[in-house]
Amino acid sequence: MSIQSLLDRFCLSHSLHFRSFWVNLVCAFYFAIVLNLGLWRYIFTRMDFDWGINAYIVCITVPLFLFLLFFLILCLINVPYVGKIVVIPILLVSSVANYAMFDLGITIDAEMIQNVLETTSREAMELVTFKAIAWIVITGIIPAYLLCITRIDYLPRRQEIIHRAIVFAGALILIAVTVFAGVKQYYFFRHANRALSTLVNPFNIFRAAQRNFRNQSLAEHDFVRLDPDAKRIGPVRDKPSVFILMVGETARADHWSLNGYGKDTNADLKKEDVISFKNVYSCATSTTISLPCMFSHKARKDFSTKEARYTENLVDLLKQTGYDVIWLENDEGSKGVANRITEVRLDLSKNKRYCANESCFDEILLDGLDERLSNIKQDTVIVLHTMGSHGPAYYLRYPDAQRKFKPTCDSSDVHGCDPEGLVNAYDNTIHYTSFVIARTIDALKKVPHLNPGLIYVSDHGESLGEDGVFLHGYNYSIAPDGQKHVPFILWMSDGMKKEGGYNYSCLAKKADADEFSHDNLFHTVLGMMGVGTKIYDKSLDMFDSCRAGASAAEATAK
Ligand SMILES: [Zn+2]
């Protein structure tokens, strides 16, 4: 007995019957609208209707697109003997997921799939409430039963194929029109609301399952130690050293007045004894790739994000060699870099002074820093992952007091902004970043019991409308310079200069003349921190030739 005939028997008699076209249409509507209530609530509650016509375009085109997409998929899979067998289980699972997202606020991601797989029956039973049962019966079981008892009438095979092909083509044209009408607005809304893609039911379930599978296979991959024999070398230090690595976000080098930009964007930083390396290029044009790449021993041309997931990185080596390493996070996570060290995600709900609109000004990274520094008793590395100039809502990245360049475009619709207002808003983010770096240096100056130093480097740059290009994330080979040319700032206390034997004027000359990239960061920090390891490459250490004598790391490398 076939599955179809079992299904037919279970569904008693075909008391309802409709043409396949209407079944597909109703099912598409049901999947797109009813089974995505969590998605629609997310969009409507987060939409800023002051955005005008753009807001309405998103609110109309996204549901329309999803409806048409489901319709296209159903046209392909809803064929005799297959359609119900595929659609009914997906409908039931989607109903459960819709309830979990809408009522319980659960996000469907790889971790959630893992949780489900590991849930005990007791935990599962605690989730079974009257409300949950009612929801799933009404939105899942009843519609599934109705579909089950519906006899789907198909035309004779040849006619059905022709009819479907025409309908399919029509839907495809409508999708193209919808995308054309709303893609720009959708892209900007999506940029500011990253959770969006985890809410599209049931695609989120398939995506999360696929990611969970990938994570499992990665977890089974042998973890790669970089150098189990790496150790601290060099002279015994009279004071603990503290090194702050500030990872910038979306800052482009040519908007820094220290690099010759016409507007005074580095008013605070220029008062400090810093060196700006003027020709530094990023590993990639997005955080997802750049961030792990910056901390990887691999150069850009050999780097792979997949490999980075099961390979140690710079912070692991620093921890292994005795540094207390801590990662303070104010951006979108460490992308796995800080998996094996202490990562502190700043809790925006607890800090009303710096946080609003689901993000925090970077000054939150300085909150409690004085106290943290004064308590340091051993060599320490602190990574500050900043929010920086994260777009497209540049105007939300700095407090009002730092709004130096005016007028600003106070909107996420960068296409709609006038170019001057957009650049002013962006330049204010740089001015503010410069202020935060200067305040961090000031904090480091107040700890005489330590030898402090700081490097600031951005993960990638940004396009601000040159040749019609905005934001970042372009393919590296064709990305404009603005997305790849990043600021790199060095500050060293006299203690750190003396201890490392650094010639600051030599470094300043190198900063103006030489070209570097994220490939240099790993080896430069190892050199500064006196980590002796076989993977240290002296030729990639930016500061090596400005050190008196051979560096500690180099001595081991020989
Ligand atoms: Zn980034």
Coordinates of C-alpha atoms and ligand atoms in Angstrom, one line a residue:
M1 CA 0.0 0.0 0.0
S2 CA 1.5 3.4 -1.0
I3 CA 1.9 6.3 1.3
Q4 CA -0.6 8.2 -0.8
S5 CA -3.3 5.5 -0.4
L6 CA -2.6 5.3 3.3
L7 CA -3.1 9.1 3.4
D8 CA -6.3 8.8 1.4
R9 CA -7.6 6.1 3.7
F10 CA -6.7 8.1 6.8
C11 CA -8.3 11.2 5.5
L12 CA -11.6 9.2 5.1
S13 CA -13.2 10.6 2.1
H14 CA -12.4 13.5 -0.2
S15 CA -15.3 15.6 1.0
L16 CA -13.7 18.8 -0.4
H17 CA -12.3 19.2 -3.8
F18 CA -10.5 22.1 -5.5
R19 CA -8.4 22.7 -8.6
S20 CA -4.7 22.5 -7.9
F21 CA -4.3 26.2 -8.7
W22 CA -6.6 27.2 -5.9
V23 CA -5.0 24.8 -3.4
N24 CA -1.6 26.2 -4.2
L25 CA -2.9 29.8 -3.9
V26 CA -4.6 29.2 -0.5
C27 CA -1.7 27.2 0.9
A28 CA 0.8 30.0 -0.3
F29 CA -1.3 32.6 1.5
Y30 CA -1.6 30.5 4.6
F31 CA 2.2 29.8 4.8
A32 CA 3.1 33.4 3.9
I33 CA 0.7 35.2 6.2
V34 CA -0.7 33.0 9.0
L35 CA 2.4 30.9 9.6
N36 CA 4.6 33.9 9.7
L37 CA 2.8 36.0 12.3
G38 CA 6.1 36.3 14.3
L39 CA 7.8 37.8 11.2
W40 CA 5.0 40.3 10.5
R41 CA 4.9 41.4 14.2
Y42 CA 8.7 41.9 14.1
I43 CA 8.5 44.0 10.9
F44 CA 5.5 46.2 12.0
T45 CA 6.8 46.9 15.5
R46 CA 10.2 47.8 14.3
M47 CA 9.2 49.8 11.3
D48 CA 9.8 53.5 11.6
F49 CA 6.8 55.0 9.7
D50 CA 8.5 58.4 9.7
W51 CA 10.5 56.7 6.9
G52 CA 7.5 57.6 4.8
I53 CA 6.8 55.8 1.5
N54 CA 9.8 53.5 2.1
A55 CA 8.2 52.0 5.2
Y56 CA 5.0 51.2 3.3
I57 CA 7.0 49.7 0.4
V58 CA 8.7 47.2 2.9
C59 CA 5.3 46.5 4.5
I60 CA 3.7 45.7 1.2
T61 CA 6.5 44.1 -0.9
V62 CA 7.8 41.7 1.8
P63 CA 4.5 39.9 2.4
L64 CA 3.8 39.9 -1.4
F65 CA 7.2 38.5 -2.2
L66 CA 6.9 35.8 0.4
F67 CA 3.4 34.8 -0.9
L68 CA 4.6 34.6 -4.5
L69 CA 7.7 32.6 -3.4
F70 CA 5.5 30.0 -1.6
F71 CA 3.2 29.9 -4.6
L72 CA 6.2 29.2 -6.9
I73 CA 7.4 26.4 -4.6
L74 CA 4.0 24.9 -4.3
C75 CA 3.6 25.0 -8.1
L76 CA 6.8 22.8 -8.2
I77 CA 6.1 20.4 -5.4
N78 CA 2.3 20.1 -5.3
V79 CA 2.0 17.2 -7.8
P80 CA 0.0 14.0 -7.5
Y81 CA 1.3 11.5 -5.0
V82 CA 3.9 13.9 -3.6
G83 CA 2.3 17.3 -2.8
K84 CA 0.4 16.4 0.4
I85 CA 3.1 14.1 1.7
V86 CA 5.6 17.0 1.6
V87 CA 3.3 19.9 2.5
I88 CA 1.4 18.5 5.5
P89 CA 4.5 17.7 7.6
I90 CA 6.0 21.2 6.8
L91 CA 2.7 22.8 7.7
L92 CA 2.6 21.1 11.1
V93 CA 6.3 21.9 11.9
S94 CA 5.7 25.5 10.8
S95 CA 2.7 25.8 13.1
V96 CA 4.8 24.7 16.1
A97 CA 7.7 27.1 15.0
N98 CA 5.2 29.9 14.5
Y99 CA 3.8 29.4 18.0
A100 CA 7.3 29.2 19.5
M101 CA 8.4 32.5 17.8
F102 CA 5.2 34.4 18.3
D103 CA 4.2 33.4 21.8
L104 CA 7.4 32.3 23.4
G105 CA 9.7 34.7 21.5
I106 CA 12.1 31.9 20.6
T107 CA 14.5 32.4 17.7
I108 CA 14.9 29.5 15.3
D109 CA 18.7 29.1 14.9
A110 CA 21.3 26.4 14.9
E111 CA 21.5 26.5 18.7
M112 CA 17.7 26.1 19.0
I113 CA 17.8 23.0 16.8
Q114 CA 20.5 21.6 19.1
N115 CA 18.4 22.5 22.1
V116 CA 15.4 20.7 20.6
L117 CA 17.6 17.6 19.9
E118 CA 18.8 17.6 23.4
T119 CA 15.5 18.3 25.2
T120 CA 14.4 15.7 27.6
S121 CA 10.8 14.6 27.7
R122 CA 10.3 16.4 31.0
E123 CA 11.5 19.7 29.6
A124 CA 9.3 19.1 26.5
M125 CA 6.2 18.4 28.7
E126 CA 6.7 21.7 30.5
L127 CA 6.2 23.5 27.2
V128 CA 2.9 21.7 26.5
T129 CA 0.3 24.2 27.8
F130 CA -3.4 24.6 26.9
K131 CA -2.5 27.6 24.9
A132 CA 0.2 25.8 23.0
I133 CA -2.2 22.9 22.2
A134 CA -4.9 25.3 21.1
W135 CA -2.6 27.3 18.9
I136 CA -1.2 24.2 17.2
V137 CA -4.6 22.6 16.8
I138 CA -6.0 25.7 15.2
T139 CA -3.1 26.8 13.0
G140 CA -1.6 23.4 12.4
I141 CA -3.7 20.3 12.8
I142 CA -7.0 21.6 11.5
P143 CA -5.5 23.2 8.4
A144 CA -3.5 20.0 7.8
Y145 CA -6.6 17.9 8.2
L146 CA -8.5 20.2 5.7
L147 CA -5.7 19.8 3.2
C148 CA -5.7 16.1 3.8
I149 CA -9.4 15.6 3.1
T150 CA -9.3 17.9 0.0
R151 CA -9.2 16.1 -3.3
I152 CA -6.9 18.1 -5.5
D153 CA -8.2 18.1 -9.1
Y154 CA -5.5 18.1 -11.7
L155 CA -6.0 18.7 -15.4
P156 CA -4.9 16.0 -17.8
R157 CA -1.1 15.8 -17.5
R158 CA -0.2 17.8 -20.6
Q159 CA -2.7 20.5 -19.9
E160 CA -1.7 20.6 -16.2
I161 CA 2.0 21.1 -17.2
I162 CA 1.2 23.9 -19.7
H163 CA -1.2 25.6 -17.2
R164 CA 1.3 25.4 -14.4
A165 CA 4.1 26.7 -16.6
I166 CA 2.1 29.8 -17.6
V167 CA 1.1 30.4 -13.9
F168 CA 4.7 29.9 -12.8
A169 CA 6.0 32.3 -15.4
G170 CA 3.4 34.9 -14.3
A171 CA 4.4 34.5 -10.6
L172 CA 8.0 34.8 -11.6
I173 CA 7.4 38.1 -13.4
L174 CA 5.4 39.4 -10.4
I175 CA 8.3 38.4 -8.1
A176 CA 10.7 40.3 -10.3
V177 CA 8.5 43.4 -10.2
T178 CA 8.2 43.1 -6.4
V179 CA 11.9 42.7 -5.9
F180 CA 12.6 45.6 -8.2
A181 CA 10.1 47.8 -6.3
G182 CA 11.3 47.0 -2.8
V183 CA 14.8 45.5 -2.7
K184 CA 16.5 48.8 -1.8
Q185 CA 14.2 49.5 1.2
Y186 CA 14.2 45.9 2.3
Y187 CA 18.0 45.8 2.2
F188 CA 18.2 48.9 4.5
F189 CA 15.6 47.6 6.9
R190 CA 17.3 44.2 7.0
H191 CA 20.7 45.9 7.7
A192 CA 19.3 47.5 10.9
N193 CA 17.2 44.4 11.9
R194 CA 19.5 41.5 11.6
A195 CA 17.1 39.0 13.2
L196 CA 14.8 39.3 10.2
S197 CA 16.1 36.3 8.4
T198 CA 15.8 34.0 11.4
L199 CA 12.0 34.7 11.4
V200 CA 10.9 33.6 7.9
N201 CA 9.1 30.4 8.6
P202 CA 9.8 27.6 7.5
F203 CA 13.0 28.7 5.7
N204 CA 14.5 29.5 9.1
I205 CA 14.0 25.9 10.2
F206 CA 15.7 24.5 7.2
R207 CA 18.5 27.1 7.5
A208 CA 19.0 26.4 11.2
A209 CA 19.0 22.6 10.7
Q210 CA 21.6 23.0 7.9
R211 CA 23.7 25.3 10.2
N212 CA 23.4 22.9 13.1
F213 CA 24.5 20.1 10.9
R214 CA 27.5 22.2 9.7
N215 CA 28.4 23.1 13.3
Q216 CA 28.3 19.5 14.3
S217 CA 30.6 18.5 11.5
L218 CA 32.9 21.4 12.4
A219 CA 32.8 20.3 16.1
E220 CA 34.0 16.9 15.0
H221 CA 36.8 18.4 13.1
D222 CA 40.2 18.1 14.9
F223 CA 40.9 21.3 16.7
V224 CA 44.1 22.9 15.5
R225 CA 46.5 24.1 18.1
L226 CA 48.8 26.8 16.7
D227 CA 51.9 26.1 18.8
P228 CA 51.7 24.1 22.0
D229 CA 55.3 25.2 22.7
A230 CA 54.7 28.9 22.4
K231 CA 55.9 30.7 25.5
R232 CA 56.7 34.1 26.9
I233 CA 60.3 35.1 26.5
G234 CA 62.5 38.2 26.9
P235 CA 63.6 40.0 30.0
V236 CA 61.7 39.8 33.2
R237 CA 59.3 42.8 33.4
D238 CA 59.5 45.2 36.3
K239 CA 55.8 46.1 35.8
P240 CA 52.9 44.1 34.3
S241 CA 52.0 45.2 30.8
V242 CA 48.5 46.0 29.7
F243 CA 47.7 46.1 26.0
I244 CA 44.4 47.2 24.6
L245 CA 43.5 46.2 21.1
M246 CA 40.6 48.2 19.9
V247 CA 38.8 46.7 17.0
G248 CA 37.1 49.4 15.0
E249 CA 33.9 49.0 13.0
T250 CA 33.4 50.4 9.5
A251 CA 36.0 53.2 9.8
R252 CA 37.6 54.3 6.6
A253 CA 41.1 55.7 6.8
D254 CA 40.6 58.6 4.4
H255 CA 38.1 60.2 6.8
W256 CA 40.7 60.6 9.6
S257 CA 42.3 64.0 9.8
L258 CA 45.4 62.3 11.1
N259 CA 45.7 60.8 7.6
G260 CA 45.1 64.2 5.9
Y261 CA 41.3 64.4 5.7
G262 CA 40.2 68.0 5.4
K263 CA 37.7 68.0 8.3
D264 CA 39.0 67.9 11.9
T265 CA 37.7 64.4 12.7
N266 CA 40.5 63.6 15.1
A267 CA 40.3 66.6 17.3
D268 CA 40.7 64.6 20.5
L269 CA 43.2 62.0 19.3
K270 CA 45.6 64.5 17.7
K271 CA 46.4 65.8 21.3
E272 CA 47.7 62.3 22.2
D273 CA 51.1 60.9 21.3
V274 CA 49.8 58.5 18.7
I275 CA 51.1 57.3 15.4
S276 CA 48.7 56.8 12.6
F277 CA 49.7 54.2 10.1
K278 CA 48.3 55.7 6.9
N279 CA 48.4 52.8 4.5
V280 CA 46.7 49.8 6.1
Y281 CA 44.3 47.5 4.2
S282 CA 41.7 45.2 5.6
C283 CA 41.4 41.5 5.1
A284 CA 37.9 41.7 3.8
T285 CA 35.0 44.1 3.4
S286 CA 32.7 42.6 6.0
T287 CA 32.9 41.9 9.8
T288 CA 32.1 38.2 9.4
I289 CA 35.3 37.6 7.4
S290 CA 37.5 40.5 8.5
L291 CA 37.2 39.9 12.3
P292 CA 38.4 36.3 12.4
C293 CA 40.9 37.0 9.7
M294 CA 42.5 39.9 11.8
F295 CA 43.2 37.4 14.6
S296 CA 44.3 34.6 12.4
H297 CA 47.9 33.6 11.7
K298 CA 46.8 33.1 8.1
A299 CA 47.3 35.8 5.5
R300 CA 44.3 37.1 3.6
K301 CA 45.0 35.0 0.5
D302 CA 45.0 31.8 2.6
F303 CA 42.4 32.6 5.1
S304 CA 39.1 30.7 5.4
T305 CA 36.4 31.4 8.0
K306 CA 35.5 27.7 8.1
E307 CA 39.1 26.8 9.1
A308 CA 39.2 29.7 11.6
R309 CA 36.3 28.0 13.5
Y310 CA 38.5 25.1 14.5
T311 CA 41.8 26.8 14.7
E312 CA 43.4 28.8 17.6
N313 CA 44.0 32.5 17.0
L314 CA 45.9 35.4 18.4
V315 CA 43.9 35.7 21.7
D316 CA 44.4 31.9 22.3
L317 CA 48.1 32.2 22.0
L318 CA 48.2 35.2 24.3
K319 CA 46.2 33.3 26.9
Q320 CA 48.4 30.2 26.5
T321 CA 51.5 32.3 27.2
G322 CA 50.2 33.7 30.4
Y323 CA 48.3 36.8 29.5
D324 CA 45.0 37.5 31.1
V325 CA 42.9 38.0 28.0
I326 CA 39.4 39.6 28.1
W327 CA 37.1 40.6 25.2
L328 CA 34.6 43.4 25.8
E329 CA 31.9 43.3 23.2
N330 CA 29.8 46.2 21.9
D331 CA 29.3 45.2 18.3
E332 CA 27.8 42.1 16.8
G333 CA 29.8 39.4 18.6
S334 CA 33.4 38.1 18.3
K335 CA 32.5 35.8 15.3
G336 CA 34.0 32.9 17.2
V337 CA 37.4 34.7 17.9
A338 CA 36.7 34.9 21.7
N339 CA 35.2 31.4 22.0
R340 CA 38.0 30.2 24.4
I341 CA 38.6 33.4 26.4
T342 CA 36.5 35.6 28.7
E343 CA 34.0 37.5 26.6
V344 CA 31.8 40.1 28.2
R345 CA 28.8 41.2 26.2
L346 CA 27.8 44.6 27.4
D347 CA 24.3 44.5 28.6
L348 CA 22.4 47.3 27.0
S349 CA 19.4 47.0 29.2
K350 CA 21.5 47.8 32.3
N351 CA 23.1 51.0 31.0
K352 CA 20.6 53.7 30.2
R353 CA 23.3 56.3 30.0
Y354 CA 25.0 54.9 26.9
C355 CA 22.4 52.6 25.5
A356 CA 19.2 53.1 23.5
N357 CA 17.7 51.8 20.3
E358 CA 19.1 48.4 20.9
S359 CA 22.7 49.6 20.7
C360 CA 25.2 51.3 22.9
F361 CA 27.6 54.2 22.3
D362 CA 31.2 53.0 22.5
E363 CA 31.8 54.9 25.7
I364 CA 30.1 51.9 27.4
L365 CA 33.4 50.1 26.8
L366 CA 35.1 52.7 29.1
D367 CA 32.5 52.2 31.9
G368 CA 34.4 50.6 34.7
L369 CA 37.7 50.5 32.7
D370 CA 39.5 52.7 35.3
E371 CA 38.7 50.2 38.0
R372 CA 39.5 47.2 35.9
L373 CA 42.9 48.7 35.0
S374 CA 43.8 49.7 38.6
N375 CA 43.1 46.1 39.7
I376 CA 45.4 44.5 37.1
K377 CA 48.3 42.6 38.7
Q378 CA 49.4 40.4 35.8
D379 CA 50.1 40.9 32.1
T380 CA 46.8 41.6 30.5
V381 CA 45.4 42.0 27.0
I382 CA 41.9 43.7 26.6
V383 CA 40.1 43.6 23.3
L384 CA 37.5 46.3 22.9
H385 CA 35.2 45.5 20.1
T386 CA 33.5 48.7 19.2
M387 CA 30.3 49.6 17.4
G388 CA 32.2 52.4 15.6
S389 CA 30.6 53.7 12.5
H390 CA 28.2 50.9 11.9
G391 CA 25.7 52.0 9.2
P392 CA 23.4 52.8 7.8
A393 CA 22.1 54.6 10.8
Y394 CA 25.3 56.6 11.4
Y395 CA 23.4 59.3 13.3
L396 CA 22.7 56.8 16.0
R397 CA 26.3 56.0 16.7
Y398 CA 27.3 59.1 18.6
P399 CA 25.8 61.1 21.4
D400 CA 24.3 64.5 20.6
A401 CA 27.3 66.3 22.2
Q402 CA 29.6 64.7 19.6
R403 CA 27.5 66.0 16.7
K404 CA 30.3 68.2 15.4
F405 CA 29.7 68.3 11.7
K406 CA 26.3 69.7 10.6
P407 CA 23.8 69.4 9.1
T408 CA 23.5 65.6 9.4
C409 CA 21.2 63.2 7.7
D410 CA 19.4 61.5 10.6
S411 CA 18.0 58.6 8.6
S412 CA 18.9 55.1 7.7
D413 CA 17.8 55.7 4.1
V414 CA 21.3 56.6 2.8
H415 CA 20.0 56.8 -0.7
G416 CA 17.5 59.4 0.3
C417 CA 20.1 61.4 2.3
D418 CA 21.7 64.4 0.8
P419 CA 25.4 63.5 0.3
E420 CA 26.7 66.3 2.6
G421 CA 24.4 65.3 5.5
L422 CA 25.3 61.7 5.1
V423 CA 29.1 62.4 5.1
N424 CA 28.6 64.7 8.1
A425 CA 26.8 62.0 10.1
Y426 CA 29.6 59.5 9.1
D427 CA 32.3 62.0 10.0
N428 CA 30.7 62.5 13.4
T429 CA 31.1 58.7 14.0
I430 CA 34.8 59.0 13.3
H431 CA 35.0 62.1 15.5
Y432 CA 33.3 60.1 18.3
T433 CA 35.5 57.0 17.7
S434 CA 38.6 59.3 17.9
F435 CA 37.2 60.7 21.2
V436 CA 36.7 57.2 22.6
I437 CA 40.2 56.1 21.7
A438 CA 41.6 59.3 23.3
R439 CA 39.6 58.6 26.5
T440 CA 41.0 55.0 26.5
I441 CA 44.5 56.3 26.2
D442 CA 43.8 58.8 29.1
A443 CA 42.6 55.8 31.2
L444 CA 45.9 54.0 30.4
K445 CA 47.9 57.0 31.4
K446 CA 46.5 56.8 34.9
V447 CA 48.0 53.5 35.8
P448 CA 51.6 54.0 36.8
H449 CA 51.9 50.5 38.1
L450 CA 51.5 49.2 34.5
N451 CA 53.3 49.4 31.2
P452 CA 50.4 50.1 28.8
G453 CA 50.0 50.3 25.1
L454 CA 47.1 50.5 22.6
I455 CA 46.4 49.6 18.9
Y456 CA 43.2 50.7 17.2
V457 CA 42.4 49.1 13.8
S458 CA 39.2 49.0 11.9
D459 CA 37.8 45.8 10.5
H460 CA 36.9 47.3 7.1
G461 CA 35.8 50.6 5.7
E462 CA 32.6 51.9 4.1
S463 CA 31.3 53.4 0.9
L464 CA 29.5 56.7 1.3
G465 CA 27.8 57.0 -2.1
E466 CA 30.9 57.3 -4.3
D467 CA 29.7 56.0 -7.8
G468 CA 26.4 55.1 -6.2
V469 CA 27.9 52.6 -3.8
F470 CA 26.9 52.6 -0.1
L471 CA 27.8 50.5 3.0
H472 CA 30.3 47.6 2.6
G473 CA 30.5 44.0 1.9
Y474 CA 31.6 44.2 -1.8
N475 CA 33.6 41.4 -3.3
Y476 CA 37.2 42.2 -2.3
S477 CA 38.5 42.2 -5.9
I478 CA 36.1 44.9 -7.0
A479 CA 35.5 46.7 -3.7
P480 CA 36.3 50.5 -3.7
D481 CA 39.3 51.6 -1.7
G482 CA 36.9 53.2 0.9
Q483 CA 35.8 49.7 2.0
K484 CA 39.4 48.3 2.3
H485 CA 41.6 51.2 3.4
V486 CA 41.4 51.3 7.3
P487 CA 42.8 53.4 10.1
F488 CA 45.5 52.0 12.3
I489 CA 46.5 53.9 15.4
L490 CA 49.4 53.1 17.8
W491 CA 50.0 54.5 21.3
M492 CA 52.7 53.3 23.6
S493 CA 53.5 54.5 27.1
D494 CA 57.1 55.4 27.8
G495 CA 57.4 52.2 29.9
M496 CA 56.3 50.1 26.9
K497 CA 58.6 51.9 24.5
K498 CA 61.6 51.5 26.8
E499 CA 60.9 47.9 27.6
G500 CA 60.4 46.9 24.0
G501 CA 63.3 49.1 22.8
Y502 CA 61.1 50.9 20.4
N503 CA 62.3 53.9 18.4
Y504 CA 59.0 56.0 18.1
S505 CA 60.3 58.3 15.4
C506 CA 61.3 55.3 13.3
L507 CA 57.8 53.9 13.7
A508 CA 56.3 57.3 12.7
K509 CA 58.4 57.2 9.5
K510 CA 57.2 53.7 8.7
A511 CA 53.6 54.7 9.4
D512 CA 53.8 57.4 6.7
A513 CA 55.8 55.4 4.1
D514 CA 55.1 51.7 4.3
E515 CA 52.0 49.7 3.3
F516 CA 50.5 47.2 5.7
S517 CA 47.4 45.1 6.1
H518 CA 45.5 43.0 8.6
D519 CA 48.0 40.2 7.7
N520 CA 50.5 42.1 9.9
L521 CA 48.4 42.4 13.0
F522 CA 48.9 38.8 14.3
H523 CA 52.7 39.0 14.1
T524 CA 53.0 42.6 15.2
V525 CA 51.1 41.9 18.5
L526 CA 53.1 38.7 19.1
G527 CA 56.3 40.8 18.7
M528 CA 55.0 43.5 21.1
M529 CA 53.8 41.0 23.7
G530 CA 57.1 39.0 23.6
V531 CA 55.5 35.7 22.6
G532 CA 58.1 33.2 21.4
T533 CA 56.6 30.9 18.8
K534 CA 57.6 29.1 15.6
I535 CA 54.7 30.7 13.7
Y536 CA 55.9 34.3 14.4
D537 CA 56.9 35.8 11.1
K538 CA 59.4 38.7 11.6
S539 CA 58.9 39.9 8.1
L540 CA 55.2 40.6 8.9
D541 CA 55.9 42.4 12.2
M542 CA 55.2 46.1 11.5
F543 CA 57.4 47.3 14.3
D544 CA 60.3 44.9 14.1
S545 CA 62.8 47.1 12.3
C546 CA 62.2 49.9 14.8
R547 CA 63.2 47.8 17.8
A548 CA 66.6 48.1 19.4
G549 CA 68.2 44.7 18.7
A550 CA 66.4 41.5 18.0
S551 CA 62.9 41.2 19.5
A552 CA 62.2 38.5 22.0
A553 CA 59.9 36.7 19.6
E554 CA 62.5 36.9 16.8
A555 CA 65.1 35.4 19.0
T556 CA 63.0 32.3 19.4
A557 CA 62.0 32.3 15.7
K558 CA 65.7 32.0 14.8
Ligands
ZN1 ZN 32.4 45.4 10.4

